[in-house]
Amino acid sequence: MVKVPFDVDAYTARLIGRENVSKLEGAIIELVKNAYDADASKCIIYFDDVTKTLILADNGVGMTEDIIMNNWMTIGRSSKKQHFMSKEGRIQTGAKGIGRFALDRISNSVHMLTANQNNTLEWIIDWEEFSDDKKISETYAELYESNLSILEFIRGVSNNSIFESIIDNQFRSTGSIFIMSNLREEWNEKVLKNIRKSLSLMIPPTMEQIFEIYLFDNRINEKEAYIKSEHEDSYDYKIDFRTIEDDAKVEIMIHRNEFDFRGKILDVMRNGRFTKSDEEYFGDKPIVLVKHLNELVSKDYENVVMEIGGFQGSLYFFKNSTTKMDTQKYYYKDFTGRKQLNEKFGGIKIYRDNFWVRPYGERESSNYDWLLLSNRKGKSPAAVSHATGAWRVNADQMYGQIYISRLNLHLEDQSNREGIVESIQFKAFREILVNIIKQFEEDRQYVIRKLRSLYEQEHEAEKLERELKEKIKEQEKRDAQNRTRKKKSEKDGRSYKKVEETPEEQIPLSKIKPVVAQKDSAIEVLTNENKMLRAMATTGISINTYFHEITTLINDLHEELYEVQASLENKNISEAIEGVKQASKYSNKFQQWYEVTVKSVKSDKRTRKKWEIDLLIEALCASWQSVLTSERVDIQFIGTDEGLLYRCFPFEIESVVNNLISNSISAFDSVCQQYNRKILVELKKLNKGFKIIYSDKGPGLPDKYKKNPREILIPLETGKTDGTGLGMWIVDTIVKDYNGEVNLSKNSLQKGFRVEVSFE
């Protein structure tokens, strides 16, 4: 038997590095991290536009021959795996032993000088040695002792005297410096700008005191080259948090910074019924809460929260905009001139050992909203001043920093340095952070609601308006009574006594009615906008429910057009004609989906007038049937015999039917059992309106709604794992606007689903 050792193709080893350091900014950051791990206080990056050379220097401890031979030159091996605490007490960021391939990502050739306490070494490598016709054991780098100083090493390459002066003054004893030539891409102003931005976002504000980064070119000075961490003190709320007591609890400190009572704080506190503690919280004193980790997670994660490890952070909330009225009503501070902070800083970032873990919080990436705050907002869209709803912050209103370290063993980086492994511990970590944010949401909602009540108490005009409306109704009632009395008396030939107003009841209607009418007009505009938003929400639900079908249809259409193009290029006219016919079918199908979803909110359906309800609903049912096969659903419509005219916004009637049909199809598709996929939509005329009797033969309501079916009308209440909980709430809200009723009583016992929707 012969024992045969494994070997690795040299180019394969090179590819491992490129897979893990794929972007230029990422390569620079890896080298900066190495400088931090070496206990450097300064790291300088310098691009020379004359020699087209990149220099990266740090004044850290340098490398010894032993470290270069046994760690630096061994792929996948790092001295930081076992000894991850530096002499200066820094927890080191690297451990995978592949960060050195960042050099390969930047240039073809690298010349390094490293000075430790004992000697100075030079190391030279040509990455082209890692070719595809060599084994890793056949590739070499040069290593030898050197008598050069760091300043002597860069002379002839640098053309910036300020850069050389810093090297001469602060890089005299130990450190490492890399000269990279034959750069793989052109370094221009745009590249330098992107790297500068990445570096400023990479480090938190606390880092600047111990680790300074500079980015030079030929022309700029030290002040211009200095990389300053991006930070902003203009915020409305700040949430500081940290784990305590063996990482079993979290201390949360909430800072109110949103309000300016303009010298009236004592009056506001008293009249707004705030507590004595609130008065201090509106000053500089933070609200301090201590929560056990198990209080901040669901039962699914209770067994793993202690495996997360210690963490801390600071999150900031800021308003994007406000109105003059709200500023007055809620005593908001003036934030004129404050920029969109999320555009400047991104979102909520994770820092491991003081370095950003990309792409969390990175704008225009899928992980910008990695806490899914926008999803929460979508499920609970209530305004912060809403009397009963739960206000939720949106992702574009938050930014901040969360700090973890390599000691958080169960929050491990992915091998490609693009985020953290989606372990159960990481999911629990996210849930904890969301519930920390919830503590702030509850406090802000508490404050705003009290300020709103105070405003309503202090502004008698609004109260008077309500009283005037009541008095107008009473006066109109008396006028009607007098007219009736007069007619009756004249008929009987008798005189009648007029019902007179008391002095308190007499109102100059000529002055009051226009004011009230103007107010009612404004309310009607807002109401109509709300109706439109409900219809658009229904459209969104429909599109989301059938996104797969619509996407497949679009892809089929594109592929068919590509085939037509290929046929024409090959001058195969008959195939091209057949392809055009098929593409036309796909186009017609897409037009049918358009009829069901988007067309319902076209301008011609946003006019309130008398509509033929039979034709409206029949056409809608036909459109649904046209886009779905009979195997998927069988929709039957039964109209009235004589037709039915009804004054309405047609898009609202369609929203009701669309939501009901979407729910039925989702119910059919959610179960393995085969049901009769039949939907019956029946229309009946009432004395002052009409009734839609809707039923299907599907699985019916989930068991938890059998006892009280009306629970499905509550906003955000859903029996589907991927449901929004908005569909039936929209149905109920629309019907209430028409003084109608949604009757779900038949769902308590029977199979399938049945609802009677009356419009009065």
mmCIF file of N, CA and C in Angstrom, residues 460-540:
data_model
loop_
_atom_site.group_PDB
_atom_site.id
_atom_site.type_symbol
_atom_site.label_atom_id
_atom_site.label_comp_id
_atom_site.label_asym_id
_atom_site.label_seq_id
_atom_site.Cartn_x
_atom_site.Cartn_y
_atom_site.Cartn_z
ATOM 1 N N GLU A 460 -60.634 74.949 21.625
ATOM 2 C CA GLU A 460 -62.085 74.960 21.709
ATOM 3 C C GLU A 460 -62.741 75.070 20.337
ATOM 4 N N ALA A 461 -61.983 75.570 19.348
ATOM 5 C CA ALA A 461 -62.591 75.759 18.022
ATOM 6 C C ALA A 461 -63.092 74.441 17.465
ATOM 7 N N GLU A 462 -62.306 73.411 17.639
ATOM 8 C CA GLU A 462 -62.712 72.108 17.121
ATOM 9 C C GLU A 462 -63.909 71.574 17.906
ATOM 10 N N LYS A 463 -63.865 71.820 19.236
ATOM 11 C CA LYS A 463 -64.998 71.404 20.063
ATOM 12 C C LYS A 463 -66.256 72.173 19.657
ATOM 13 N N LEU A 464 -66.089 73.491 19.408
ATOM 14 C CA LEU A 464 -67.212 74.322 19.001
ATOM 15 C C LEU A 464 -67.796 73.837 17.680
ATOM 16 N N GLU A 465 -66.927 73.436 16.790
ATOM 17 C CA GLU A 465 -67.402 72.956 15.495
ATOM 18 C C GLU A 465 -68.331 71.762 15.658
ATOM 19 N N ARG A 466 -67.972 70.863 16.560
ATOM 20 C CA ARG A 466 -68.839 69.702 16.795
ATOM 21 C C ARG A 466 -70.179 70.146 17.379
ATOM 22 N N GLU A 467 -70.116 71.117 18.306
ATOM 23 C CA GLU A 467 -71.357 71.605 18.905
ATOM 24 C C GLU A 467 -72.236 72.302 17.871
ATOM 25 N N LEU A 468 -71.596 73.058 16.992
ATOM 26 C CA LEU A 468 -72.353 73.770 15.961
ATOM 27 C C LEU A 468 -73.083 72.801 15.042
ATOM 28 N N LYS A 469 -72.429 71.729 14.717
ATOM 29 C CA LYS A 469 -73.079 70.734 13.858
ATOM 30 C C LYS A 469 -74.351 70.194 14.515
ATOM 31 N N GLU A 470 -74.244 69.939 15.830
ATOM 32 C CA GLU A 470 -75.416 69.435 16.540
ATOM 33 C C GLU A 470 -76.533 70.473 16.560
ATOM 34 N N LYS A 471 -76.153 71.750 16.781
ATOM 35 C CA LYS A 471 -77.160 72.807 16.825
ATOM 36 C C LYS A 471 -77.811 73.015 15.461
ATOM 37 N N ILE A 472 -77.007 72.876 14.416
ATOM 38 C CA ILE A 472 -77.564 73.008 13.066
ATOM 39 C C ILE A 472 -78.599 71.925 12.812
ATOM 40 N N LYS A 473 -78.295 70.722 13.253
ATOM 41 C CA LYS A 473 -79.243 69.617 13.071
ATOM 42 C C LYS A 473 -80.545 69.886 13.823
ATOM 43 N N GLU A 474 -80.415 70.404 15.079
ATOM 44 C CA GLU A 474 -81.603 70.704 15.872
ATOM 45 C C GLU A 474 -82.441 71.795 15.219
ATOM 46 N N GLN A 475 -81.765 72.817 14.697
ATOM 47 C CA GLN A 475 -82.500 73.918 14.077
ATOM 48 C C GLN A 475 -83.192 73.452 12.805
ATOM 49 N N GLU A 476 -82.512 72.633 12.023
ATOM 50 C CA GLU A 476 -83.138 72.105 10.806
ATOM 51 C C GLU A 476 -84.321 71.207 11.157
ATOM 52 N N LYS A 477 -84.202 70.492 12.283
ATOM 53 C CA LYS A 477 -85.302 69.636 12.733
ATOM 54 C C LYS A 477 -86.522 70.481 13.106
ATOM 55 N N ARG A 478 -86.278 71.589 13.801
ATOM 56 C CA ARG A 478 -87.376 72.490 14.175
ATOM 57 C C ARG A 478 -88.030 73.105 12.939
ATOM 58 N N ASP A 479 -87.195 73.483 11.971
ATOM 59 C CA ASP A 479 -87.745 74.047 10.728
ATOM 60 C C ASP A 479 -88.667 73.049 10.041
ATOM 61 N N ALA A 480 -88.247 71.796 10.024
ATOM 62 C CA ALA A 480 -89.068 70.758 9.397
ATOM 63 C C ALA A 480 -90.376 70.572 10.161
ATOM 64 N N GLN A 481 -90.295 70.616 11.508
ATOM 65 C CA GLN A 481 -91.505 70.487 12.325
ATOM 66 C C GLN A 481 -92.469 71.639 12.045
ATOM 67 N N ASN A 482 -91.925 72.823 11.940
ATOM 68 C CA ASN A 482 -92.775 73.992 11.679
ATOM 69 C C ASN A 482 -93.443 73.910 10.315
ATOM 70 N N ARG A 483 -92.711 73.439 9.338
ATOM 71 C CA ARG A 483 -93.316 73.303 8.006
ATOM 72 C C ARG A 483 -94.455 72.290 8.026
ATOM 73 N N THR A 484 -94.225 71.196 8.744
ATOM 74 C CA THR A 484 -95.263 70.162 8.839
ATOM 75 C C THR A 484 -96.493 70.698 9.575
ATOM 76 N N ARG A 485 -96.273 71.407 10.685
ATOM 77 C CA ARG A 485 -97.376 71.997 11.450
ATOM 78 C C ARG A 485 -98.175 72.997 10.626
ATOM 79 N N LYS A 486 -97.412 73.792 9.878
ATOM 80 C CA LYS A 486 -98.075 74.831 9.084
ATOM 81 C C LYS A 486 -98.973 74.205 8.028
ATOM 82 N N LYS A 487 -98.457 73.165 7.352
ATOM 83 C CA LYS A 487 -99.249 72.496 6.313
ATOM 84 C C LYS A 487 -100.508 71.879 6.901
ATOM 85 N N LYS A 488 -100.331 71.248 8.068
ATOM 86 C CA LYS A 488 -101.470 70.588 8.705
ATOM 87 C C LYS A 488 -102.508 71.607 9.164
ATOM 88 N N SER A 489 -102.038 72.723 9.725
ATOM 89 C CA SER A 489 -102.962 73.764 10.202
ATOM 90 C C SER A 489 -103.714 74.402 9.056
ATOM 91 N N GLU A 490 -102.996 74.675 7.960
ATOM 92 C CA GLU A 490 -103.652 75.260 6.792
ATOM 93 C C GLU A 490 -104.710 74.327 6.228
ATOM 94 N N LYS A 491 -104.430 73.025 6.317
ATOM 95 C CA LYS A 491 -105.381 72.033 5.812
ATOM 96 C C LYS A 491 -106.628 71.993 6.676
ATOM 97 N N ASP A 492 -106.426 72.171 8.004
ATOM 98 C CA ASP A 492 -107.559 72.133 8.935
ATOM 99 C C ASP A 492 -108.206 73.500 9.104
ATOM 100 N N GLY A 493 -107.586 74.512 8.529
ATOM 101 C CA GLY A 493 -108.118 75.858 8.657
ATOM 102 C C GLY A 493 -107.876 76.468 10.006
ATOM 103 N N ARG A 494 -106.871 75.980 10.719
ATOM 104 C CA ARG A 494 -106.554 76.517 12.037
ATOM 105 C C ARG A 494 -105.195 77.211 11.993
ATOM 106 N N SER A 495 -104.972 78.048 12.989
ATOM 107 C CA SER A 495 -103.648 78.667 13.126
ATOM 108 C C SER A 495 -102.723 77.714 13.878
ATOM 109 N N TYR A 496 -101.448 77.909 13.758
ATOM 110 C CA TYR A 496 -100.501 77.025 14.443
ATOM 111 C C TYR A 496 -99.479 77.855 15.185
ATOM 112 N N LYS A 497 -98.945 77.242 16.248
ATOM 113 C CA LYS A 497 -97.927 77.918 17.048
ATOM 114 C C LYS A 497 -96.547 77.456 16.606
ATOM 115 N N LYS A 498 -95.762 78.383 16.221
ATOM 116 C CA LYS A 498 -94.412 78.077 15.737
ATOM 117 C C LYS A 498 -93.494 77.682 16.895
ATOM 118 N N VAL A 499 -92.683 76.623 16.651
ATOM 119 C CA VAL A 499 -91.684 76.222 17.645
ATOM 120 C C VAL A 499 -90.504 77.178 17.532
ATOM 121 N N GLU A 500 -90.308 77.979 18.593
ATOM 122 C CA GLU A 500 -89.274 79.003 18.562
ATOM 123 C C GLU A 500 -87.974 78.505 19.192
ATOM 124 N N GLU A 501 -86.895 79.049 18.679
ATOM 125 C CA GLU A 501 -85.598 78.758 19.296
ATOM 126 C C GLU A 501 -85.430 79.597 20.548
ATOM 127 N N THR A 502 -84.750 79.030 21.506
ATOM 128 C CA THR A 502 -84.359 79.820 22.671
ATOM 129 C C THR A 502 -83.194 80.710 22.251
ATOM 130 N N PRO A 503 -82.926 81.782 22.994
ATOM 131 C CA PRO A 503 -81.800 82.671 22.628
ATOM 132 C C PRO A 503 -80.480 81.921 22.513
ATOM 133 N N GLU A 504 -80.291 80.905 23.373
ATOM 134 C CA GLU A 504 -79.029 80.164 23.327
ATOM 135 C C GLU A 504 -78.911 79.321 22.062
ATOM 136 N N GLU A 505 -80.084 78.949 21.527
ATOM 137 C CA GLU A 505 -80.082 78.059 20.373
ATOM 138 C C GLU A 505 -79.993 78.809 19.050
ATOM 139 N N GLN A 506 -80.240 80.106 19.055
ATOM 140 C CA GLN A 506 -80.251 80.860 17.807
ATOM 141 C C GLN A 506 -78.823 80.997 17.258
ATOM 142 N N ILE A 507 -78.648 80.601 15.999
ATOM 143 C CA ILE A 507 -77.324 80.573 15.370
ATOM 144 C C ILE A 507 -77.411 81.262 14.012
ATOM 145 N N PRO A 508 -76.472 82.108 13.700
ATOM 146 C CA PRO A 508 -76.448 82.719 12.353
ATOM 147 C C PRO A 508 -75.986 81.691 11.321
ATOM 148 N N LEU A 509 -76.913 80.950 10.803
ATOM 149 C CA LEU A 509 -76.578 79.856 9.888
ATOM 150 C C LEU A 509 -75.820 80.340 8.658
ATOM 151 N N SER A 510 -76.104 81.529 8.209
ATOM 152 C CA SER A 510 -75.436 82.032 7.005
ATOM 153 C C SER A 510 -73.932 82.108 7.172
ATOM 154 N N LYS A 511 -73.503 82.291 8.433
ATOM 155 C CA LYS A 511 -72.067 82.361 8.687
ATOM 156 C C LYS A 511 -71.482 80.996 9.027
ATOM 157 N N ILE A 512 -72.268 80.173 9.689
ATOM 158 C CA ILE A 512 -71.740 78.906 10.197
ATOM 159 C C ILE A 512 -71.707 77.827 9.121
ATOM 160 N N LYS A 513 -72.778 77.772 8.329
ATOM 161 C CA LYS A 513 -72.869 76.670 7.364
ATOM 162 C C LYS A 513 -71.695 76.614 6.383
ATOM 163 N N PRO A 514 -71.236 77.735 5.829
ATOM 164 C CA PRO A 514 -70.083 77.647 4.910
ATOM 165 C C PRO A 514 -68.828 77.086 5.571
ATOM 166 N N VAL A 515 -68.637 77.438 6.860
ATOM 167 C CA VAL A 515 -67.460 76.926 7.563
ATOM 168 C C VAL A 515 -67.540 75.414 7.703
ATOM 169 N N VAL A 516 -68.683 74.942 8.123
ATOM 170 C CA VAL A 516 -68.868 73.506 8.305
ATOM 171 C C VAL A 516 -68.798 72.785 6.967
ATOM 172 N N ALA A 517 -69.408 73.393 5.939
ATOM 173 C CA ALA A 517 -69.381 72.767 4.615
ATOM 174 C C ALA A 517 -67.956 72.624 4.098
ATOM 175 N N GLN A 518 -67.150 73.667 4.346
ATOM 176 C CA GLN A 518 -65.740 73.605 3.919
ATOM 177 C C GLN A 518 -65.013 72.470 4.642
ATOM 178 N N LYS A 519 -65.301 72.328 5.942
ATOM 179 C CA LYS A 519 -64.680 71.252 6.721
ATOM 180 C C LYS A 519 -65.132 69.893 6.199
ATOM 181 N N ASP A 520 -66.410 69.777 5.930
ATOM 182 C CA ASP A 520 -66.926 68.512 5.414
ATOM 183 C C ASP A 520 -66.309 68.174 4.063
ATOM 184 N N SER A 521 -66.096 69.215 3.269
ATOM 185 C CA SER A 521 -65.478 68.998 1.960
ATOM 186 C C SER A 521 -64.066 68.445 2.110
ATOM 187 N N ALA A 522 -63.317 69.017 3.061
ATOM 188 C CA ALA A 522 -61.954 68.532 3.298
ATOM 189 C C ALA A 522 -61.969 67.092 3.779
ATOM 190 N N ILE A 523 -62.925 66.782 4.659
ATOM 191 C CA ILE A 523 -63.042 65.406 5.155
ATOM 192 C C ILE A 523 -63.376 64.455 4.016
ATOM 193 N N GLU A 524 -64.259 64.906 3.121
ATOM 194 C CA GLU A 524 -64.639 64.042 2.003
ATOM 195 C C GLU A 524 -63.443 63.746 1.106
ATOM 196 N N VAL A 525 -62.587 64.758 0.885
ATOM 197 C CA VAL A 525 -61.386 64.543 0.075
ATOM 198 C C VAL A 525 -60.493 63.476 0.715
ATOM 199 N N LEU A 526 -60.273 63.619 2.032
ATOM 200 C CA LEU A 526 -59.441 62.642 2.741
ATOM 201 C C LEU A 526 -60.085 61.258 2.724
ATOM 202 N N THR A 527 -61.406 61.226 2.872
ATOM 203 C CA THR A 527 -62.107 59.938 2.850
ATOM 204 C C THR A 527 -61.947 59.260 1.501
ATOM 205 N N ASN A 528 -62.074 60.040 0.436
ATOM 206 C CA ASN A 528 -61.921 59.462 -0.903
ATOM 207 C C ASN A 528 -60.493 58.975 -1.140
ATOM 208 N N GLU A 529 -59.508 59.720 -0.603
ATOM 209 C CA GLU A 529 -58.123 59.251 -0.705
ATOM 210 C C GLU A 529 -57.949 57.927 0.030
ATOM 211 N N ASN A 530 -58.593 57.821 1.197
ATOM 212 C CA ASN A 530 -58.527 56.579 1.969
ATOM 213 C C ASN A 530 -59.157 55.426 1.199
ATOM 214 N N LYS A 531 -60.275 55.704 0.535
ATOM 215 C CA LYS A 531 -60.929 54.679 -0.282
ATOM 216 C C LYS A 531 -59.989 54.204 -1.393
ATOM 217 N N MET A 532 -59.294 55.165 -1.989
ATOM 218 C CA MET A 532 -58.377 54.827 -3.071
ATOM 219 C C MET A 532 -57.229 53.954 -2.564
ATOM 220 N N LEU A 533 -56.715 54.282 -1.391
ATOM 221 C CA LEU A 533 -55.629 53.497 -0.810
ATOM 222 C C LEU A 533 -56.078 52.069 -0.519
ATOM 223 N N ARG A 534 -57.331 51.922 -0.068
ATOM 224 C CA ARG A 534 -57.848 50.567 0.182
ATOM 225 C C ARG A 534 -57.909 49.766 -1.116
ATOM 226 N N ALA A 535 -58.359 50.425 -2.169
ATOM 227 C CA ALA A 535 -58.431 49.731 -3.459
ATOM 228 C C ALA A 535 -57.042 49.333 -3.943
ATOM 229 N N MET A 536 -56.068 50.230 -3.771
ATOM 230 C CA MET A 536 -54.702 49.919 -4.187
ATOM 231 C C MET A 536 -54.112 48.806 -3.332
ATOM 232 N N ALA A 537 -54.493 48.769 -2.031
ATOM 233 C CA ALA A 537 -54.041 47.675 -1.169
ATOM 234 C C ALA A 537 -54.589 46.348 -1.678
ATOM 235 N N THR A 538 -55.854 46.340 -2.108
ATOM 236 C CA THR A 538 -56.441 45.125 -2.679
ATOM 237 C C THR A 538 -55.688 44.698 -3.929
ATOM 238 N N THR A 539 -55.350 45.669 -4.770
ATOM 239 C CA THR A 539 -54.563 45.368 -5.968
ATOM 240 C C THR A 539 -53.230 44.740 -5.592
ATOM 241 N N GLY A 540 -52.583 45.319 -4.578
ATOM 242 C CA GLY A 540 -51.301 44.766 -4.116
ATOM 243 C C GLY A 540 -51.438 43.349 -3.607
#
